[in-house]
PDB file of C-alpha atoms in Angstrom:
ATOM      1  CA  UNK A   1      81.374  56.267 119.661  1.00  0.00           C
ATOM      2  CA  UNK A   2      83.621  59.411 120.749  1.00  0.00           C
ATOM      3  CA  UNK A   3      82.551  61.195 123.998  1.00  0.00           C
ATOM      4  CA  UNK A   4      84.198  64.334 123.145  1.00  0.00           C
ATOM      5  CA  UNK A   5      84.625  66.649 120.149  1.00  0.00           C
ATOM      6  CA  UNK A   6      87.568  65.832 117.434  1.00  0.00           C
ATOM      7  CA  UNK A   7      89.160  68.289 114.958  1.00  0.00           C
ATOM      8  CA  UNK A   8      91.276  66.560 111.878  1.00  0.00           C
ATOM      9  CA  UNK A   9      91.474  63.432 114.978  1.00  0.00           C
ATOM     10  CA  UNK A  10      92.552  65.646 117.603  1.00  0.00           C
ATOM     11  CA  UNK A  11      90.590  66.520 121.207  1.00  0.00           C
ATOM     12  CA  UNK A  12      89.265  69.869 121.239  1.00  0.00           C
ATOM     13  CA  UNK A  13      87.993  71.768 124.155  1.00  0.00           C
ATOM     14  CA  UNK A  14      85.334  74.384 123.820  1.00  0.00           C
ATOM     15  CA  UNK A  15      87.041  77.998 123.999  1.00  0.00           C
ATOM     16  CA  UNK A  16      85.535  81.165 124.338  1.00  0.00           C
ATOM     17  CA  UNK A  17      87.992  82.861 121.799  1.00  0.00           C
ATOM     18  CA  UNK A  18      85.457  85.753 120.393  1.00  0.00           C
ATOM     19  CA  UNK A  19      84.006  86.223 123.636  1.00  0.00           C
ATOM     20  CA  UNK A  20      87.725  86.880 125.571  1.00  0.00           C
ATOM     21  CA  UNK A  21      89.511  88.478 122.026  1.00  0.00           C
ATOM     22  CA  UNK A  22      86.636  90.655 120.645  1.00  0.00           C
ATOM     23  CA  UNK A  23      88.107  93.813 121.727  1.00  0.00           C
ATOM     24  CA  UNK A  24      91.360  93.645 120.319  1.00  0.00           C
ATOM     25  CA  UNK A  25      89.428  92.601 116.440  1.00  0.00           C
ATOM     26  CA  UNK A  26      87.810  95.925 116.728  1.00  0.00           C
ATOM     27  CA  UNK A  27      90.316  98.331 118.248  1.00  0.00           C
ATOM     28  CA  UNK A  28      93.278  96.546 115.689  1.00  0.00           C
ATOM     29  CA  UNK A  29      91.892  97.757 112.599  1.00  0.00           C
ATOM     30  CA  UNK A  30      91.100 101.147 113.970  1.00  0.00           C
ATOM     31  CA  UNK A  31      94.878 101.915 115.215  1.00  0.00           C
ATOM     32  CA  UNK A  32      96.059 101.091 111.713  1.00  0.00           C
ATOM     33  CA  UNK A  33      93.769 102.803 110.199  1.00  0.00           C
ATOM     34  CA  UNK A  34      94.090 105.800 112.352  1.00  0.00           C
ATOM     35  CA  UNK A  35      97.965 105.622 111.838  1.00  0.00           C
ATOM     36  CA  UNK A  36      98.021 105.700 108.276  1.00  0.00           C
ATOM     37  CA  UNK A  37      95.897 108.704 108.217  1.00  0.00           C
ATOM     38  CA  UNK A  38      98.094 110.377 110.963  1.00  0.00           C
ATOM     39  CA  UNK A  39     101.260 109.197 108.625  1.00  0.00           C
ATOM     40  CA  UNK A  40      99.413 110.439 105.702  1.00  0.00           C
ATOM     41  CA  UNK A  41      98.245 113.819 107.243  1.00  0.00           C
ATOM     42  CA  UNK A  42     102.087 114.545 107.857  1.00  0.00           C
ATOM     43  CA  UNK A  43     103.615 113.778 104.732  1.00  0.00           C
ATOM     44  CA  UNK A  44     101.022 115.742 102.559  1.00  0.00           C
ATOM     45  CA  UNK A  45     101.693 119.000 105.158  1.00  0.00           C
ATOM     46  CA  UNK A  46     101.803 121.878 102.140  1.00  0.00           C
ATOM     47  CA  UNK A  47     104.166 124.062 103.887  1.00  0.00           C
ATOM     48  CA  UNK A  48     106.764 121.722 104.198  1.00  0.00           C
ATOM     49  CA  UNK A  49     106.065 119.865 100.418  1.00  0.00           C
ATOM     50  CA  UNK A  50     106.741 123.880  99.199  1.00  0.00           C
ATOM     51  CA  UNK A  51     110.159 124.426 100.618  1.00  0.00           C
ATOM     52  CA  UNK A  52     111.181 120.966  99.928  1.00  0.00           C
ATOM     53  CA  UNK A  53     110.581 121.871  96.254  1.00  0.00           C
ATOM     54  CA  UNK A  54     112.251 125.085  96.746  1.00  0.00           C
ATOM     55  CA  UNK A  55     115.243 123.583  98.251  1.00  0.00           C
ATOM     56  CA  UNK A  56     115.542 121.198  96.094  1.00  0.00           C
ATOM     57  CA  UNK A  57     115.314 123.286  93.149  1.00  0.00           C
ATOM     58  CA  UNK A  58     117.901 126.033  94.068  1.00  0.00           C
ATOM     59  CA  UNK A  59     120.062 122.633  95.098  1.00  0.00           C
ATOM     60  CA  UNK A  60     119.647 121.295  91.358  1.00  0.00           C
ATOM     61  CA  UNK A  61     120.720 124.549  90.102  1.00  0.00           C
ATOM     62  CA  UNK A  62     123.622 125.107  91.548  1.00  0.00           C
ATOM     63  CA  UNK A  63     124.598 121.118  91.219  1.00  0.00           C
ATOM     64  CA  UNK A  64     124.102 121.818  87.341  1.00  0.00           C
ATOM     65  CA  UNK A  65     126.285 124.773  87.779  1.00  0.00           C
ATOM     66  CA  UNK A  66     129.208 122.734  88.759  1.00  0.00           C
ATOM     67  CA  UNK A  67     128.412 120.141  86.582  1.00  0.00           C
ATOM     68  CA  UNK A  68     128.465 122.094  83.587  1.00  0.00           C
ATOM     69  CA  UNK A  69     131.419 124.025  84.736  1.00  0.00           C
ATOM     70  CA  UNK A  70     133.505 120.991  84.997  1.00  0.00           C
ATOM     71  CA  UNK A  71     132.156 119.539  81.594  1.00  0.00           C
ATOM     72  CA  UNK A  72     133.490 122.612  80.366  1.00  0.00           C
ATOM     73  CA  UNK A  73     137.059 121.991  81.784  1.00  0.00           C
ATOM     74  CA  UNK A  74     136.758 118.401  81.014  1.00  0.00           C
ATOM     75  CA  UNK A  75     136.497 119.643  77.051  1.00  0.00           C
ATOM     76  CA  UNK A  76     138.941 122.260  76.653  1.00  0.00           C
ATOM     77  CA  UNK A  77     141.395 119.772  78.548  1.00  0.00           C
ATOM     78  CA  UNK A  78     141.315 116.775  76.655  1.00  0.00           C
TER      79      UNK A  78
END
């Protein structure tokens, strides 16, 4: 008969692993939570979304400008 307690035929030793860790399973979850909602918050900031949409459609523009300009040459050149 074996004095002590055995996992898969190994010795364990009683550990207080909730009792020393708990803090850390609670407050874990909660900063990654809390930083996907800051990340979140940022990216969705109106203002910002706006002139990024403005920018990049005066950007478009004047790329397809230049693009059709040199399709142009490209044609009456070949």
């Amino acid at each position: 008969m074996v004095a002590y307690k055995t996992f898969l035929g190994q010795r364990v030793w009683q550990t207080p692993i909730l009792k020393v860790y708990y803090p850390f399973f609670f407050t874990a979850p909660m900063a990654y939570f809390l930083f996907a909602a800051a990340h979140t918050g940022m990216m969705n900031d109106p203002e910002n979304k706006w002139n990024d949409i403005v920018k990049n459609a005066k950007e478009g523009t004047e790329n397809q400008k230049i693009f059709n300009e040199a399709s142009d040459y490209y044609l009456k050149h070949k």
